[in-house]
Coordinates of C-alpha atoms and ligand atoms in Angstrom, one line a residue:
M1 CA 108.3 78.0 57.2
A2 CA 108.3 76.4 53.8
E3 CA 109.5 72.8 53.8
K4 CA 109.8 70.6 50.7
F5 CA 108.1 67.3 51.5
M6 CA 108.3 65.5 48.1
D7 CA 110.4 65.3 45.0
A8 CA 108.0 63.4 42.7
A9 CA 104.7 61.6 42.6
L10 CA 103.3 58.9 40.4
A11 CA 99.8 57.5 40.0
M12 CA 99.6 53.7 39.9
L13 CA 96.7 51.3 39.3
P14 CA 94.6 50.5 41.1
N15 CA 93.8 53.6 43.1
Q16 CA 97.2 54.3 44.4
A17 CA 99.9 57.0 44.1
C18 CA 103.6 56.9 45.1
F19 CA 105.2 60.0 46.6
F20 CA 109.0 60.1 46.5
I21 CA 111.4 62.0 48.8
A22 CA 115.2 61.4 48.9
D23 CA 115.7 57.7 48.2
Q24 CA 112.4 56.7 49.8
Y25 CA 108.7 56.7 48.9
V26 CA 105.3 56.2 50.5
V27 CA 102.1 55.0 48.9
Y28 CA 98.8 56.9 49.1
D29 CA 95.6 54.8 48.9
Y30 CA 92.7 56.6 47.2
A31 CA 90.4 53.6 47.8
A32 CA 90.8 53.5 51.6
A33 CA 87.6 54.6 53.4
P34 CA 88.3 57.3 54.5
E35 CA 91.3 57.6 52.1
R36 CA 94.7 57.9 53.7
V37 CA 98.3 57.0 53.2
K38 CA 99.2 53.3 53.2
D39 CA 101.4 52.2 56.0
G40 CA 105.1 51.8 55.5
V41 CA 108.0 53.7 54.0
H42 CA 109.7 52.0 51.1
S43 CA 113.2 52.3 49.7
V44 CA 113.6 53.1 46.0
D45 CA 115.6 49.8 46.1
S46 CA 112.2 48.1 46.3
F47 CA 109.7 49.0 43.6
P48 CA 106.9 48.2 43.3
P49 CA 106.3 48.0 47.1
G50 CA 107.6 44.7 48.4
S51 CA 109.5 43.9 45.3
A52 CA 113.0 42.5 45.7
T53 CA 114.3 44.7 42.8
G54 CA 114.2 48.4 42.7
I55 CA 114.6 51.4 40.5
P56 CA 117.9 50.8 38.6
G57 CA 120.7 52.4 40.5
A58 CA 122.2 53.6 37.2
L59 CA 119.5 56.2 37.0
F60 CA 120.8 58.0 40.0
Q61 CA 123.9 60.1 39.2
P62 CA 124.9 61.6 41.5
N63 CA 121.9 61.7 43.8
R64 CA 119.5 58.9 44.6
I65 CA 116.5 61.1 43.9
I66 CA 113.5 60.7 41.6
T67 CA 112.8 64.2 40.3
A68 CA 109.6 63.4 38.4
A69 CA 107.5 60.4 37.4
L70 CA 104.7 59.8 34.9
P71 CA 102.4 57.0 33.7
G72 CA 102.4 56.5 30.0
K73 CA 99.2 57.0 27.9
G74 CA 98.1 56.3 24.4
G75 CA 100.6 54.0 22.8
Y76 CA 102.6 54.0 26.0
T77 CA 99.9 52.8 28.4
G78 CA 101.3 50.4 30.9
A79 CA 104.7 52.1 31.1
L80 CA 105.7 54.1 34.2
Y81 CA 108.5 56.7 33.6
F82 CA 110.9 57.7 36.3
F83 CA 113.0 60.8 35.8
S84 CA 116.1 61.8 37.7
G85 CA 117.6 65.0 36.3
P86 CA 117.9 64.8 32.5
R87 CA 117.6 61.0 32.3
Y88 CA 114.9 58.4 32.8
V89 CA 114.0 54.7 33.1
R90 CA 110.8 52.9 32.1
Y91 CA 108.9 50.3 34.1
D92 CA 106.6 47.9 32.3
E93 CA 103.5 47.2 34.5
G94 CA 102.5 44.2 32.4
L95 CA 105.9 42.5 32.7
N96 CA 106.5 43.8 36.3
T97 CA 110.0 44.8 35.3
F98 CA 112.2 47.7 34.4
A99 CA 113.3 48.0 30.8
A100 CA 117.0 47.8 30.3
G101 CA 119.0 51.0 30.1
V102 CA 118.9 54.5 31.3
R103 CA 118.3 57.0 28.5
D104 CA 118.7 60.8 28.0
T105 CA 115.2 62.3 28.1
A106 CA 115.5 65.2 25.7
P107 CA 116.4 63.2 22.6
A108 CA 114.2 60.2 23.4
W109 CA 111.1 62.3 24.0
N110 CA 111.9 65.2 21.6
L111 CA 111.7 67.6 24.5
P112 CA 113.6 70.9 24.8
A113 CA 116.4 70.6 27.4
A114 CA 114.6 72.6 30.0
A115 CA 111.5 70.4 29.9
A116 CA 113.6 67.3 29.9
D117 CA 114.7 67.8 33.5
P118 CA 111.2 68.4 34.9
D119 CA 110.1 69.3 38.4
G120 CA 107.0 67.3 37.9
C121 CA 104.6 66.0 35.3
F122 CA 101.0 64.6 35.0
N123 CA 98.6 63.5 32.3
G124 CA 95.6 65.4 31.0
A125 CA 92.1 63.8 31.0
K126 CA 88.7 64.3 29.4
N127 CA 89.2 66.6 26.4
R128 CA 92.9 66.9 27.2
K129 CA 93.5 63.1 27.5
A130 CA 95.8 63.1 24.5
F131 CA 98.3 65.2 26.4
C132 CA 100.7 65.2 29.3
Y133 CA 102.3 68.2 30.9
F134 CA 105.8 68.9 32.0
F135 CA 106.5 71.5 34.6
K136 CA 109.9 73.2 35.1
G137 CA 110.4 76.4 37.2
A138 CA 107.7 78.9 36.4
Q139 CA 106.9 77.3 33.0
Y140 CA 105.0 74.3 31.6
W141 CA 105.0 72.4 28.3
R142 CA 102.1 70.4 26.8
Y143 CA 103.2 67.1 25.2
I144 CA 101.2 65.1 22.6
W145 CA 101.6 61.4 23.3
A146 CA 100.6 60.3 19.8
N147 CA 103.2 62.7 18.2
D148 CA 106.1 62.2 20.6
A149 CA 106.4 65.9 20.6
V150 CA 105.5 69.2 22.4
S151 CA 102.6 71.2 21.2
G152 CA 103.3 74.4 19.4
G153 CA 103.3 77.6 21.4
Y154 CA 104.9 76.2 24.5
P155 CA 106.4 76.7 27.1
K156 CA 103.8 78.9 28.8
P157 CA 103.9 80.4 32.3
I158 CA 102.2 78.3 35.0
S159 CA 100.5 81.5 36.0
T160 CA 98.4 81.4 32.8
L161 CA 96.6 78.2 33.8
L162 CA 93.1 79.2 34.8
N163 CA 92.7 80.0 38.5
M164 CA 96.2 78.8 39.3
P165 CA 97.0 79.9 42.9
V166 CA 99.8 82.5 43.2
G167 CA 101.7 80.1 45.5
L168 CA 102.3 77.8 42.5
H169 CA 103.3 80.4 39.9
A170 CA 107.0 80.1 40.6
G171 CA 107.0 76.3 40.3
I172 CA 106.0 73.0 41.8
D173 CA 107.6 70.1 43.7
A174 CA 105.5 67.4 42.2
A175 CA 102.4 66.6 40.1
V176 CA 100.2 63.5 40.1
D177 CA 97.2 62.1 38.1
G178 CA 94.0 61.6 40.1
V179 CA 92.4 58.4 41.0
A180 CA 92.3 56.0 38.1
S181 CA 90.4 52.8 39.1
A182 CA 88.9 51.6 35.8
G183 CA 91.6 52.7 33.4
S184 CA 94.4 55.2 33.2
E185 CA 92.2 57.7 31.4
N186 CA 89.3 57.5 33.9
F187 CA 90.1 60.4 36.2
D188 CA 88.7 63.9 36.6
A189 CA 91.6 65.8 38.1
G190 CA 95.3 66.0 38.7
Y191 CA 97.1 67.5 41.7
L192 CA 100.0 69.9 41.9
F193 CA 102.1 70.1 45.1
K194 CA 104.4 72.8 46.5
D195 CA 105.9 72.6 50.1
D196 CA 102.9 71.7 52.4
K197 CA 100.3 73.0 50.0
Y198 CA 98.4 71.6 46.9
T199 CA 95.8 72.4 44.4
R200 CA 93.3 70.2 42.6
F201 CA 93.4 70.8 38.8
D202 CA 90.1 69.9 37.2
W203 CA 89.9 68.5 33.6
V204 CA 86.8 69.3 31.5
N205 CA 84.8 67.9 28.6
D206 CA 84.0 70.0 25.5
G207 CA 81.5 72.7 26.3
E208 CA 82.5 72.8 30.0
G209 CA 85.0 75.7 29.7
E210 CA 88.7 75.4 30.4
P211 CA 90.6 73.1 32.7
H212 CA 91.2 75.0 35.9
A213 CA 92.9 74.9 39.3
G214 CA 91.1 75.1 42.6
A215 CA 92.1 76.9 45.8
L216 CA 95.5 76.4 47.5
R217 CA 94.9 73.9 50.3
D218 CA 96.9 72.3 53.1
T219 CA 98.2 68.9 52.0
G220 CA 98.0 67.8 55.7
D221 CA 94.3 68.3 55.6
G222 CA 93.5 66.9 52.1
W223 CA 95.9 63.9 52.1
P224 CA 95.7 62.2 55.5
G225 CA 99.1 60.9 56.7
L226 CA 101.0 61.8 53.5
L227 CA 103.2 64.5 55.0
E228 CA 103.7 62.6 58.2
L229 CA 105.1 59.5 56.4
L230 CA 107.0 61.6 53.9
A231 CA 108.7 63.4 56.9
A232 CA 109.5 60.0 58.4
A233 CA 110.8 58.8 55.0
R234 CA 113.2 61.7 54.7
A235 CA 114.3 61.3 58.4
K236 CA 114.9 57.6 57.7
S237 CA 117.1 58.4 54.8
E238 CA 119.1 60.9 56.8
A239 CA 119.2 58.7 59.9
L240 CA 120.7 55.8 57.9
T241 CA 123.4 58.1 56.6
M242 CA 124.2 59.4 60.1
V243 CA 124.2 55.8 61.5
A244 CA 126.4 54.6 58.7
R245 CA 128.9 57.3 59.4
A246 CA 128.9 56.5 63.1
V247 CA 129.3 52.8 62.3
D248 CA 132.3 53.5 60.1
L249 CA 134.1 55.6 62.7
T250 CA 133.3 53.3 65.5
T251 CA 134.4 50.3 63.5
R252 CA 137.7 52.0 62.6
K253 CA 138.2 52.8 66.3
T254 CA 138.0 49.0 67.1
L255 CA 140.5 48.4 64.2
G256 CA 142.8 51.2 65.3
T257 CA 142.7 53.0 61.9
L258 CA 141.2 56.4 62.9
S259 CA 143.2 59.5 62.4
A260 CA 144.3 61.3 65.6
A261 CA 141.5 63.9 65.2
E262 CA 138.9 61.2 64.5
A263 CA 140.1 59.1 67.5
T264 CA 139.8 62.2 69.8
L265 CA 136.2 62.8 68.6
V266 CA 135.1 59.1 68.9
D267 CA 136.6 58.6 72.3
A268 CA 135.0 61.9 73.6
A269 CA 131.6 60.8 72.2
L270 CA 131.9 57.4 73.7
D271 CA 132.8 58.9 77.1
V272 CA 129.9 61.4 77.0
H273 CA 127.2 59.1 75.8
F274 CA 128.3 55.7 77.0
K275 CA 130.5 56.8 79.9
S276 CA 133.6 54.9 78.7
S277 CA 135.8 54.8 75.6
S278 CA 136.9 51.2 76.2
A279 CA 137.0 48.7 73.4
A280 CA 134.1 46.9 75.1
T281 CA 132.0 50.0 75.2
A282 CA 132.8 50.7 71.5
A283 CA 131.6 47.2 70.7
T284 CA 128.3 47.8 72.6
A285 CA 127.8 51.0 70.7
L286 CA 128.6 49.4 67.4
A287 CA 126.2 46.5 67.9
G288 CA 123.4 48.8 68.8
L289 CA 124.0 51.0 65.8
A290 CA 124.0 48.0 63.4
T291 CA 120.7 46.9 64.8
I292 CA 119.3 50.4 64.5
A293 CA 120.2 50.4 60.8
T294 CA 118.6 46.9 60.3
T295 CA 115.5 48.1 62.1
L296 CA 115.1 51.3 60.1
N297 CA 115.5 49.3 56.9
Q298 CA 112.3 47.4 57.9
S299 CA 110.3 50.6 57.6
A300 CA 108.0 49.1 55.0
T301 CA 106.4 47.1 57.7
L302 CA 107.4 49.0 60.9
F303 CA 106.3 52.5 60.0
H304 CA 102.7 53.6 60.4
Y305 CA 100.7 56.8 60.3
R306 CA 98.3 57.2 63.1
T307 CA 95.4 59.7 63.3
H308 CA 94.8 61.8 66.4
D309 CA 92.1 59.4 67.6
E310 CA 94.1 56.3 66.8
A311 CA 97.2 57.6 68.7
M312 CA 95.1 58.7 71.7
A313 CA 93.7 55.1 71.9
D314 CA 97.2 53.5 71.4
E315 CA 98.7 55.6 74.2
H316 CA 95.7 55.4 76.5
R317 CA 95.7 59.1 76.9
P318 CA 92.8 61.0 78.6
P319 CA 90.9 63.5 76.4
G320 CA 92.5 66.9 76.2
E321 CA 96.1 65.6 76.0
A322 CA 98.0 65.5 72.7
P323 CA 99.5 62.3 71.3
S324 CA 103.3 61.8 71.1
A325 CA 105.0 62.9 67.9
A326 CA 106.3 59.4 67.4
Y327 CA 106.0 56.3 69.6
T328 CA 106.9 52.7 69.4
F329 CA 105.6 49.2 70.2
G330 CA 108.6 47.0 70.7
I331 CA 108.7 43.5 69.4
G332 CA 106.2 41.4 71.3
S333 CA 104.9 44.3 73.4
S334 CA 101.5 44.6 71.7
P335 CA 99.1 41.9 70.4
A336 CA 98.1 44.3 67.6
W337 CA 101.7 44.8 66.4
P338 CA 103.6 41.6 67.2
L339 CA 106.6 42.5 65.1
G340 CA 106.8 46.0 66.5
A341 CA 105.7 49.4 65.1
I342 CA 106.9 53.0 64.9
M343 CA 104.0 55.4 64.8
F344 CA 103.9 58.9 63.4
T345 CA 101.3 61.5 64.2
R346 CA 100.6 65.0 63.1
Q347 CA 102.7 66.2 66.0
Y348 CA 105.8 64.7 64.2
L349 CA 105.5 67.6 61.7
A350 CA 106.0 70.1 64.5
R351 CA 109.5 68.7 65.2
S352 CA 112.5 70.2 63.4
P353 CA 113.9 68.0 60.6
S354 CA 117.0 67.3 62.7
N355 CA 114.9 66.3 65.7
R356 CA 112.9 63.9 63.5
V357 CA 116.2 62.2 62.6
L358 CA 117.3 61.8 66.2
S359 CA 113.8 60.6 67.3
L360 CA 113.8 57.9 64.6
I361 CA 117.1 56.5 65.8
H362 CA 115.7 56.7 69.3
E363 CA 112.5 54.9 68.4
A364 CA 114.4 52.2 66.6
V365 CA 116.1 51.2 69.9
H366 CA 112.7 50.9 71.5
I367 CA 111.8 48.3 68.8
F368 CA 114.5 45.8 69.7
D369 CA 115.6 46.6 73.3
A370 CA 112.8 45.7 75.8
A371 CA 114.9 47.4 78.6
S372 CA 115.0 50.7 76.8
G373 CA 111.8 52.1 78.2
T374 CA 112.5 51.6 81.9
P375 CA 112.8 54.9 83.8
A376 CA 116.4 54.4 84.9
N377 CA 117.5 53.7 81.3
H378 CA 115.2 56.1 79.3
I379 CA 116.8 59.5 79.9
P380 CA 116.6 62.2 77.3
E381 CA 119.9 63.6 76.1
W382 CA 118.7 67.1 77.0
W383 CA 117.8 66.2 80.6
V384 CA 121.3 67.2 81.9
S385 CA 122.3 68.2 85.4
P386 CA 121.7 71.9 86.2
G387 CA 125.4 72.9 86.0
A388 CA 125.6 71.4 82.5
R389 CA 122.6 73.1 80.9
A390 CA 124.2 76.4 80.1
G391 CA 127.0 74.7 78.2
F392 CA 124.4 73.2 75.8
G393 CA 122.3 76.4 75.7
L394 CA 119.5 74.5 77.3
P395 CA 117.0 76.5 79.5
A396 CA 117.6 76.6 83.2
V397 CA 114.2 75.3 84.0
I398 CA 112.8 72.4 82.0
N399 CA 109.2 71.5 82.7
F400 CA 109.0 67.8 82.3
A401 CA 105.6 66.6 81.1
G402 CA 105.6 63.5 83.2
A403 CA 107.6 62.6 86.3
A404 CA 111.2 63.7 85.9
P405 CA 113.7 60.9 85.2
P406 CA 115.5 59.6 88.3
T407 CA 118.9 60.7 87.1
F408 CA 120.4 63.1 84.6
Y409 CA 121.8 62.1 81.2
D410 CA 125.3 63.1 82.2
T411 CA 125.2 61.3 85.5
Q412 CA 123.6 58.1 84.2
P413 CA 125.8 55.0 84.8
G414 CA 127.3 53.3 81.8
A415 CA 125.3 50.1 82.3
A416 CA 122.1 52.1 82.0
A417 CA 123.4 54.2 79.1
A418 CA 123.9 51.1 77.0
H419 CA 120.1 50.6 77.1
N420 CA 119.2 54.3 76.6
P421 CA 117.8 55.1 73.2
A422 CA 118.9 58.7 73.6
S423 CA 122.6 57.6 74.0
F424 CA 122.6 56.0 70.6
A425 CA 120.8 58.9 68.9
A426 CA 123.1 61.5 70.5
Y427 CA 126.2 59.5 69.9
A428 CA 125.4 58.9 66.2
S429 CA 124.8 62.7 65.8
H430 CA 127.9 63.6 67.8
V431 CA 130.3 61.5 65.8
A432 CA 128.6 62.1 62.4
T433 CA 128.4 65.8 62.7
G434 CA 131.5 66.4 64.9
S435 CA 129.5 68.3 67.5
D436 CA 127.4 67.4 70.6
V437 CA 124.3 69.5 70.1
R438 CA 121.4 69.1 72.5
A439 CA 118.0 70.6 72.0
L440 CA 114.6 70.2 73.5
P441 CA 112.2 68.3 71.1
Ligands
LIG501 ZN1 111.8 56.9 74.1

């Protein structure tokens, strides 16, 4: 099933590219050997990675989404442009700062309105190095940096680019310049992305024919770790929204300011997931949710992509087994990851987007609560007593991969539920969405 993994991409010196989804981004390292995504998921409130300042919030109206991004060339070399809908901001690489102001793209760039809200854009190279290209829907425009204007004869259909795979004819999600180590014009190819596929677009010198696309390939194969961390990035964004909603409702329960309907929902959710709707239980849930949010906001250092072989070694699994979709080293539990780590493998992509969100909330608890992994505490929300399964639409027979937990989720004592990562994930989902949905991972 088609799934959009990225909103925008941007090449950065040296040898890096940022890929944006929702209000988060990840960094791909062309220079790693073998090349792979760099660890960490970053908020757009921190750019470049690790910076205390981020992409100006005034760019984002209404949504905190980068829709396209482009390094400047020619007279604009050293500028990085971030587009959100019809407007943009400029980052100056030399000054390490964003220029003041958010501007309307169409008048500032002399672009037609359709091109000024691009799906993606990248630079040409070799005998097309004077140009950049804006993609919108099924069309693209060629732009001449030195003229601040579109070339005559555009837009043209994407399908007219030589060898362009049919899967990209209707439009793209993002475009990015290739590796540029010695200078922003020193690259051979750009890349166009759609869902979980991409094509390499080769630039040519005079006498070498036309620039041309290659075959449609799986991004998961050509860009190790990129889709895994982008999936984690989107899940983080959605998890923070879900947790914030749960924090708000739970806080207002403690203050006594919920509406009657809200109070009924929150009390029911506390009873189901923490076995009591007392004020003390609400305070326990609230403290856990706040720490989950703090933990997820440390994704720049906590989140890591792990290859199949790395994950098999991390988890001490025998050959023939598969790694977990996501797994955690709590604070102090591993010499290799003293501050904790949340790991994502290829298996994470097989989870549904909603399950990825719940599993992120779950893994965050494992980071800070050393008691969260003990068998009596660590009970999945879908491991319910036989009489309760039908009510959730869960299968009558659940084949547990390991030893079955000692008790069911619905019969777990409250003291254990307070240390169960599943309780926090299921509670946050229950109060944020208004319904208690349980599904096998
Ligand atoms: Zn767990």
